[in-house]
Short mmCIF file of C-alpha atoms and ligand atoms in Angstrom, two decimals:
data_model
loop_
_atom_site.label_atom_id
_atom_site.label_comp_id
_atom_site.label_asym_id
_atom_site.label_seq_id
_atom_site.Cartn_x
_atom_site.Cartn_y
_atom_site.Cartn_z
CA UNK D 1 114.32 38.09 214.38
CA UNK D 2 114.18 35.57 217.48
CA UNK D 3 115.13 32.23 217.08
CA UNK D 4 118.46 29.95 215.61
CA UNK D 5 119.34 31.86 212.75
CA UNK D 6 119.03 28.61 209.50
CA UNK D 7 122.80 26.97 208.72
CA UNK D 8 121.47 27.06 204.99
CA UNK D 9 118.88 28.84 202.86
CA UNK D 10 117.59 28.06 199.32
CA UNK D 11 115.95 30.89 197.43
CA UNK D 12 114.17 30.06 193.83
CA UNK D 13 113.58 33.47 191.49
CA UNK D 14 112.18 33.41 188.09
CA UNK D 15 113.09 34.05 184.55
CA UNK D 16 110.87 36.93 182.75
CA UNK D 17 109.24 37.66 179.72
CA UNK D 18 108.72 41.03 178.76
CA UNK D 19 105.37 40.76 176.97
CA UNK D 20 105.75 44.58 175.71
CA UNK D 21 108.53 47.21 175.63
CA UNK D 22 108.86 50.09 174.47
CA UNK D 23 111.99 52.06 174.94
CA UNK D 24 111.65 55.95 174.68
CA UNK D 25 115.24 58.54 173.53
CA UNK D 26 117.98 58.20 174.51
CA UNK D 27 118.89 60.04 177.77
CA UNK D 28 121.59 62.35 178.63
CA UNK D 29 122.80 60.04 181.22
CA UNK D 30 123.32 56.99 177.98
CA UNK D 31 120.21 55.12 179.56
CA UNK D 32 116.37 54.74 178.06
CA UNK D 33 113.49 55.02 179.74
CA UNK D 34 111.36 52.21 178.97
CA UNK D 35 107.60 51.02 179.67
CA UNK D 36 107.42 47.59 179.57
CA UNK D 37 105.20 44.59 180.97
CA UNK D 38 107.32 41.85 182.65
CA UNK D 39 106.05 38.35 183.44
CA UNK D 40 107.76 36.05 185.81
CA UNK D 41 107.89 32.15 183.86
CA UNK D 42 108.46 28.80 185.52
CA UNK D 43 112.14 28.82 184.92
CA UNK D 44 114.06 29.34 187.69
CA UNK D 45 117.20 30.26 189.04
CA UNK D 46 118.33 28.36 192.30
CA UNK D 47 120.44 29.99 194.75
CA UNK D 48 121.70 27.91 197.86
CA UNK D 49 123.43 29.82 200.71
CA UNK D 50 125.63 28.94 203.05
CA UNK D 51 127.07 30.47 206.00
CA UNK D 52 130.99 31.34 205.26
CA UNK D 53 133.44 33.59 206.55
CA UNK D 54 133.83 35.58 203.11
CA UNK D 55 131.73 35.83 200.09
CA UNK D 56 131.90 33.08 197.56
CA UNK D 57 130.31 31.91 194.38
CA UNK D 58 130.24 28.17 192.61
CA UNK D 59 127.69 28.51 189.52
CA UNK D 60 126.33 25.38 188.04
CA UNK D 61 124.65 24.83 185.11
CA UNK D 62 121.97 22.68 183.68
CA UNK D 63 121.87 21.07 180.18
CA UNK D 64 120.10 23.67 178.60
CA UNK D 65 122.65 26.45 180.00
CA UNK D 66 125.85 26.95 179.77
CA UNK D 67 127.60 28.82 182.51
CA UNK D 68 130.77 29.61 181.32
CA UNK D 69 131.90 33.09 180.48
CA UNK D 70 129.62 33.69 183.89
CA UNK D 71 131.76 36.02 186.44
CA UNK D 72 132.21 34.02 189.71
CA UNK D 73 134.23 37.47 191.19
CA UNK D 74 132.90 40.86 191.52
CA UNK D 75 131.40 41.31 188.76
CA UNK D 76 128.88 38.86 189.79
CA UNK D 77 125.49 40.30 190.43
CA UNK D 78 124.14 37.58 193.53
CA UNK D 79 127.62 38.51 194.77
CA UNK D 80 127.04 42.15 194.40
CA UNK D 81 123.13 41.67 196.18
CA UNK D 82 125.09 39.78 198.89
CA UNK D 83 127.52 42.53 199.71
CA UNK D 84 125.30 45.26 199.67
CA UNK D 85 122.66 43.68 201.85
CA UNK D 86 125.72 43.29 204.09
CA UNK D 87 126.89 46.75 204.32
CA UNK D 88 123.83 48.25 203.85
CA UNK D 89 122.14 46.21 207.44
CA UNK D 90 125.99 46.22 209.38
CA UNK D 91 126.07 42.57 208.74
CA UNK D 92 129.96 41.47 209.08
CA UNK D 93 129.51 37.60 208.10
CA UNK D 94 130.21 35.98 204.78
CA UNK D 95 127.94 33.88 202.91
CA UNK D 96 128.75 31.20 199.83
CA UNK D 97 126.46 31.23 197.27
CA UNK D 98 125.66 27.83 194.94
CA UNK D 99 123.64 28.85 191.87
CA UNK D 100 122.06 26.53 189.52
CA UNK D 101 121.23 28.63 186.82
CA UNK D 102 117.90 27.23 184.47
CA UNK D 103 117.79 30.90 182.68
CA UNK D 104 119.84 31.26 179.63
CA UNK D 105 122.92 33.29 180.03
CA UNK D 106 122.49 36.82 177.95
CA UNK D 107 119.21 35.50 177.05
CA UNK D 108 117.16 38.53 177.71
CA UNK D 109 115.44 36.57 180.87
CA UNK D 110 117.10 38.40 183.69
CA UNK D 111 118.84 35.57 184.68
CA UNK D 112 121.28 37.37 186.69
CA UNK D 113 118.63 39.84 187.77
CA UNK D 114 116.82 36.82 189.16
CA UNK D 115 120.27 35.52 190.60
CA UNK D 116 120.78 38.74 192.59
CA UNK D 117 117.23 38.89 194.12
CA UNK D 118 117.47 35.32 194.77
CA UNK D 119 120.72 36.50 196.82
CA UNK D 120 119.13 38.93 198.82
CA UNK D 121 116.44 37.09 199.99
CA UNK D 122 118.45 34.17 200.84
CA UNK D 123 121.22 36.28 202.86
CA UNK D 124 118.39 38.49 204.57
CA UNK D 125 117.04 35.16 205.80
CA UNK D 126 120.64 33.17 206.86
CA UNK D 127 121.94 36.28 208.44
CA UNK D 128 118.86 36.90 210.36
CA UNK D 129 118.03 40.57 208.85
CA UNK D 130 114.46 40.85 208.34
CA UNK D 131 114.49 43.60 206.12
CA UNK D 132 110.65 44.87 205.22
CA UNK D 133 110.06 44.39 201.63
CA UNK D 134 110.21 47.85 200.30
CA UNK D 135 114.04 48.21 201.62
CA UNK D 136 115.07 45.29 199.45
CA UNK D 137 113.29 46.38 196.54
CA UNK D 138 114.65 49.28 197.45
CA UNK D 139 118.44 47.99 196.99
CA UNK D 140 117.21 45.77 194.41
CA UNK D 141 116.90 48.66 191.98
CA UNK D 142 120.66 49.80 192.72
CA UNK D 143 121.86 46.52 191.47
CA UNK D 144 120.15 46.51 188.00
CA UNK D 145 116.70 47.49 186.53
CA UNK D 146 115.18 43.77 185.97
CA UNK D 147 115.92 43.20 189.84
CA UNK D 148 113.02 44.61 191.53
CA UNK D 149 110.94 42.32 189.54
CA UNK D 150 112.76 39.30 189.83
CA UNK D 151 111.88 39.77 193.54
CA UNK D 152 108.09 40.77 192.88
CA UNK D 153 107.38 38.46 190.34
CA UNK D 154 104.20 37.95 189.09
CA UNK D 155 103.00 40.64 186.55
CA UNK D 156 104.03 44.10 186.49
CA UNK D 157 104.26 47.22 184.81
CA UNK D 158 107.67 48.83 184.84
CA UNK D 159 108.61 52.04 183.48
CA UNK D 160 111.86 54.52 184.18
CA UNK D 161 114.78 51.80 183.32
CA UNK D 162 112.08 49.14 184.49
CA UNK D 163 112.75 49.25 188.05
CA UNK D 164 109.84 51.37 189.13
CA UNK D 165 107.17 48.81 189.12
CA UNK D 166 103.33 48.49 189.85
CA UNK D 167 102.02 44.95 189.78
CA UNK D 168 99.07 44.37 187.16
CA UNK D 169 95.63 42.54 187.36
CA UNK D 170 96.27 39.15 185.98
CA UNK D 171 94.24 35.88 185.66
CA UNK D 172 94.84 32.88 184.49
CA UNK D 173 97.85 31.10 183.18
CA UNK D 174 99.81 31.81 179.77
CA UNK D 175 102.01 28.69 178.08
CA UNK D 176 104.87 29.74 176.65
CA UNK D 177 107.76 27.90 174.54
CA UNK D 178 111.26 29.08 174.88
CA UNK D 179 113.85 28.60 172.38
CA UNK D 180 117.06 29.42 173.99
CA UNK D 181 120.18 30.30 171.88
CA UNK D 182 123.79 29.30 172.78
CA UNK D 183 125.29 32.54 171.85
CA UNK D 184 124.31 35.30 173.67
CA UNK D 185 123.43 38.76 173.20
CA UNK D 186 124.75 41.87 175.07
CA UNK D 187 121.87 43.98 176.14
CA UNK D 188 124.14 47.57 175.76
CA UNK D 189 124.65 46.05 172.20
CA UNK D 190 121.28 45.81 171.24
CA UNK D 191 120.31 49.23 172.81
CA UNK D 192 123.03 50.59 170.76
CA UNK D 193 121.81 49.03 167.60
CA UNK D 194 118.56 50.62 168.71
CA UNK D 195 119.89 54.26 169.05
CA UNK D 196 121.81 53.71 165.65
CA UNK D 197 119.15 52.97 163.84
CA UNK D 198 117.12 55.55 165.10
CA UNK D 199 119.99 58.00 164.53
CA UNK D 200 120.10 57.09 160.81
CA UNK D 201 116.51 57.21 160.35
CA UNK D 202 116.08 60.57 162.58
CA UNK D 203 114.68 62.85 159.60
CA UNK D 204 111.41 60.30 159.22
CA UNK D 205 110.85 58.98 163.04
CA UNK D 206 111.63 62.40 164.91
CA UNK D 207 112.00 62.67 168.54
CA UNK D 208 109.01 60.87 170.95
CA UNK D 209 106.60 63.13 171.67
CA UNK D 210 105.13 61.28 174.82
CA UNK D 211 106.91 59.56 177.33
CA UNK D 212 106.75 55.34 176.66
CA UNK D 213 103.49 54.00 178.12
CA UNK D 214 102.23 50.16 178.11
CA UNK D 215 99.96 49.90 175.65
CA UNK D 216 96.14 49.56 177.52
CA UNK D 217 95.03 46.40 175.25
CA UNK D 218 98.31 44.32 176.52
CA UNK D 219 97.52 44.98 179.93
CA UNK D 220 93.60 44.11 179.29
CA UNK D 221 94.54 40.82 177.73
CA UNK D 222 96.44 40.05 180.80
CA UNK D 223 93.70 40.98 182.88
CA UNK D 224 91.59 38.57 181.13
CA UNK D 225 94.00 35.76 180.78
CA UNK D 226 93.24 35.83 177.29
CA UNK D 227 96.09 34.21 174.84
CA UNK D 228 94.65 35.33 171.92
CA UNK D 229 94.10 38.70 172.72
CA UNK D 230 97.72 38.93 174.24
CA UNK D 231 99.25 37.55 170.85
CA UNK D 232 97.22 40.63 169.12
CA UNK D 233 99.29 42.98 171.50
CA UNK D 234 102.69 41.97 172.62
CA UNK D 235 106.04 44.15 171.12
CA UNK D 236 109.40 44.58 171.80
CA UNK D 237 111.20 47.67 170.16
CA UNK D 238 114.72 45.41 171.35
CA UNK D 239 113.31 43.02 168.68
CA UNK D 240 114.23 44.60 165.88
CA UNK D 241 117.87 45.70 166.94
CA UNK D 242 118.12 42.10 168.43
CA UNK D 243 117.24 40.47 164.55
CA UNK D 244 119.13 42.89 162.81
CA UNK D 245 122.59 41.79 165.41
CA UNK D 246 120.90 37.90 164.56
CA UNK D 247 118.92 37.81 161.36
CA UNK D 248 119.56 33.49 162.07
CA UNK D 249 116.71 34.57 164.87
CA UNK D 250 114.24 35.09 161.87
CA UNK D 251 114.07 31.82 160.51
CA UNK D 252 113.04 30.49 164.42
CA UNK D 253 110.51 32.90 164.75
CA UNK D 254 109.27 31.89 161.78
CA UNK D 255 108.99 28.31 162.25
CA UNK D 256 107.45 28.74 165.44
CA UNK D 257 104.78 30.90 164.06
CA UNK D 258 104.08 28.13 161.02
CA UNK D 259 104.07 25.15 163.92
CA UNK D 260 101.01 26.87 165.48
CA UNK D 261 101.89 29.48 168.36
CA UNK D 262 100.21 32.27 168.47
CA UNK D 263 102.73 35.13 168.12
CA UNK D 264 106.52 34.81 168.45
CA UNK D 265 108.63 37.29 170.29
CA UNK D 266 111.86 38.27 171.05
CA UNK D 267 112.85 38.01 174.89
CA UNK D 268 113.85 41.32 176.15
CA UNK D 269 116.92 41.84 174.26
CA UNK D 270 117.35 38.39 173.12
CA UNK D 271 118.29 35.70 171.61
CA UNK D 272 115.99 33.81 173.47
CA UNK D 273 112.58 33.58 171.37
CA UNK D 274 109.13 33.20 172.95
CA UNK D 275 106.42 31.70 171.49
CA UNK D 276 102.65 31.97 172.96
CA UNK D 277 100.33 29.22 172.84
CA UNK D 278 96.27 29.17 173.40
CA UNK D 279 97.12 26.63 176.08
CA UNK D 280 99.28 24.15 177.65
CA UNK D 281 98.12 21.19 174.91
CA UNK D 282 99.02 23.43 172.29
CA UNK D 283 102.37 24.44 173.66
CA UNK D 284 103.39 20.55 174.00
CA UNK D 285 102.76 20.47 170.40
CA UNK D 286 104.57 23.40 169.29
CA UNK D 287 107.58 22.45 171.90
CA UNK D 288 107.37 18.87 170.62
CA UNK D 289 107.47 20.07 166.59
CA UNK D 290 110.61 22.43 167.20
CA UNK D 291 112.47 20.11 168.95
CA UNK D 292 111.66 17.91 166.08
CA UNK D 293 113.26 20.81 164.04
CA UNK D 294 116.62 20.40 165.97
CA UNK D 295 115.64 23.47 168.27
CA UNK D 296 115.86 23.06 172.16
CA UNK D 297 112.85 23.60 173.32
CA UNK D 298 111.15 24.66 176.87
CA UNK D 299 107.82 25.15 177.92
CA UNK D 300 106.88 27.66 180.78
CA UNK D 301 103.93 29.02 182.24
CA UNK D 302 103.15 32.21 183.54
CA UNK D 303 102.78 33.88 185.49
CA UNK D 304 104.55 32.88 188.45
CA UNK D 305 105.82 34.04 192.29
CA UNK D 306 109.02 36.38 192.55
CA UNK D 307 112.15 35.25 194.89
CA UNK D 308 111.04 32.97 197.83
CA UNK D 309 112.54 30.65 200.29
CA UNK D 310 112.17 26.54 199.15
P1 ATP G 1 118.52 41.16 181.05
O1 ATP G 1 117.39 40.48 180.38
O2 ATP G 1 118.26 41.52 182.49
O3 ATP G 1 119.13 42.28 180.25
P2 ATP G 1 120.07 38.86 180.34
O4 ATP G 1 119.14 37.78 180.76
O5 ATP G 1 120.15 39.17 178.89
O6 ATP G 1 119.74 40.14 181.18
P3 ATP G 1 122.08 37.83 182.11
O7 ATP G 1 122.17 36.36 181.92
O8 ATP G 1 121.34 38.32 183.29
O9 ATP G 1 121.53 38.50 180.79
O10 ATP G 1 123.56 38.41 182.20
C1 ATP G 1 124.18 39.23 181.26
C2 ATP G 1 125.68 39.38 181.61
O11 ATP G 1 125.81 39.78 182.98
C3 ATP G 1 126.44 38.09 181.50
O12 ATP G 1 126.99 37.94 180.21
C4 ATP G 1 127.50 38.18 182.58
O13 ATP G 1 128.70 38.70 182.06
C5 ATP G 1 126.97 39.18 183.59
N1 ATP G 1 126.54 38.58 184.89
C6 ATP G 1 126.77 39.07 186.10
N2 ATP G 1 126.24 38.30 187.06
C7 ATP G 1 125.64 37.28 186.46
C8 ATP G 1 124.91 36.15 186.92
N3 ATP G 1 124.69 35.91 188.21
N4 ATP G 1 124.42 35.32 186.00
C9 ATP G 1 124.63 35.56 184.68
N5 ATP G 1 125.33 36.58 184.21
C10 ATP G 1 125.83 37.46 185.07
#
């Protein structure tokens, strides 16, 4: 790359909604193969870096999210990106990283998924790197499955633990209401709830016979833009685990459903809810009648671009 190298770079990467998962056995290795259908919402996670002679971390929040109980060591995932970029392309400077984080924390969003690839593009572009596309995505997948498509954004279809991805034909533009939760939910949790209820119920489910595969109509309705046809479609096998760790989650979904959206779902593996609307009138109502309810409530689009500079 010719040129002054920037003094500071800020990187936006979206929240997602998986519109349908469906997680396959249990693997040797502990992990599921999945098939799901991400999109990438207008609720993003801001990542401002700064040149620095180590790597550092302040995380902000906003007044929807709460950011403590966030790692600012480590264990941090944007630190994480911005140490393996580093080693990975010989790079010997440090970096500090400011994130403002929009995305609930354990919501089932991929905040910190979005945090990382927000990290790598913004390092790759301070410290002058230029690395093609397909090497970050590349390096995006070793730091969690939800990564690679924080940085794609968009629509895609991911299957293996998510990460391999092929975008999908979309048109249009989907309104969605969020209704975060302040408590959290683990993700390994909720997989584990999975696997124990599908342990106790072994003798009438059986083992897959088929590999998980998203289901043609969801990817159709995408195709089409169509709201309606989408609500007809989406499901999340985490939903299920994620209301039986959270059966307070029940009572939102069904209020959302009675105040007019479309279908209610559980994000990922929760506790944030999503609720579809036929359009963005519709989801002011239904955003404006939950908050009425004493629920915080967001409205998003989708979808939307992966990680970019701002
Ligand atoms: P996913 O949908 O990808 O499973 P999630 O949206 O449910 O993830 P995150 O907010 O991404 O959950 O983070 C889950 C946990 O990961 C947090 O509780 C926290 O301990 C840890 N973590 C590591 N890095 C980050 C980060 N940058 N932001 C938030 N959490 C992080």
């Amino acid at each position: 790359m010719s040129g002054p190298l920037p003094a500071r770079v800020r990187v936006r990467a979206p929240g997602k909604i998986n519109v349908f998962l469906e997680v396959g056995d249990v693997q040797d290795d502990g992990y599921h193969d999945v098939a799901t259908a991400y999109q990438a919402v207008s609720l993003y996670e801001e990542v401002t870096a700064t040149a620095s002679d180590d790597v550092t971390i302040e995380i902000v929040g906003t007044s929807t999210v709460d950011v403590e109980g966030v790692p600012t060591d480590e264990r941090n995932l944007a630190v994480r990106a911005a140490r393996m970029l580093a080693r990975v392309a010989g790079v010997t400077d440090g970096v500090h990283l400011a994130v403002r984080k929009a995305v609930p924390v354990a919501g089932g969003m991929g905040g910190g998924s979005a945090d990382a690839a927000a990290a790598l593009v913004a390092c790759d572009a301070l410290w002058g790197v230029g690395m093609p596309t397909a090497d970050l995505a590349r390096l995006a997948a070793r730091l969690g499955a939800d990564v690679p498509f924080a940085l794609l954004g968009g629509t895609a279809v991911g299957t293996g633990r998510g990460d391999e991805l092929s975008p999908a034909l979309a048109s249009g533009r989907f309104d969605w209401v969020l209704v975060p939760n302040s408590t959290g939910l683990s993700t390994p949790v909720v997989y584990g709830e999975l696997d124990a209820h599908r342990e106790r119920h072994a003798v009438d489910i059986g083992r897959a016979t088929r590999a998980p595969a998203v289901d043609p109509d969801v990817l159709h309705a995408l195709r089409q833009g169509d709201a309606q046809m989408l609500a007809a479609t989406v499901r999340n096998d985490l939903q299920a685990p994620a209301l039986h760790l959270r059966p307070d989650l029940a009572r939102v979904l069904e209020r959302g459903e009675g105040s007019g959206a479309l279908a209610g779902i559980v994000s990922g593996s929760g506790p944030t809810l999503a609720f579809l609307a036929s359009d963005e009138t519709a989801a002011i109502d239904l955003q404006v009648s939950l908050s009425a309810a004493g629920y915080p409530a967001l409205h998003v689009h989708g979808p939307v671009a992966g990680a970019r500079v701002v």
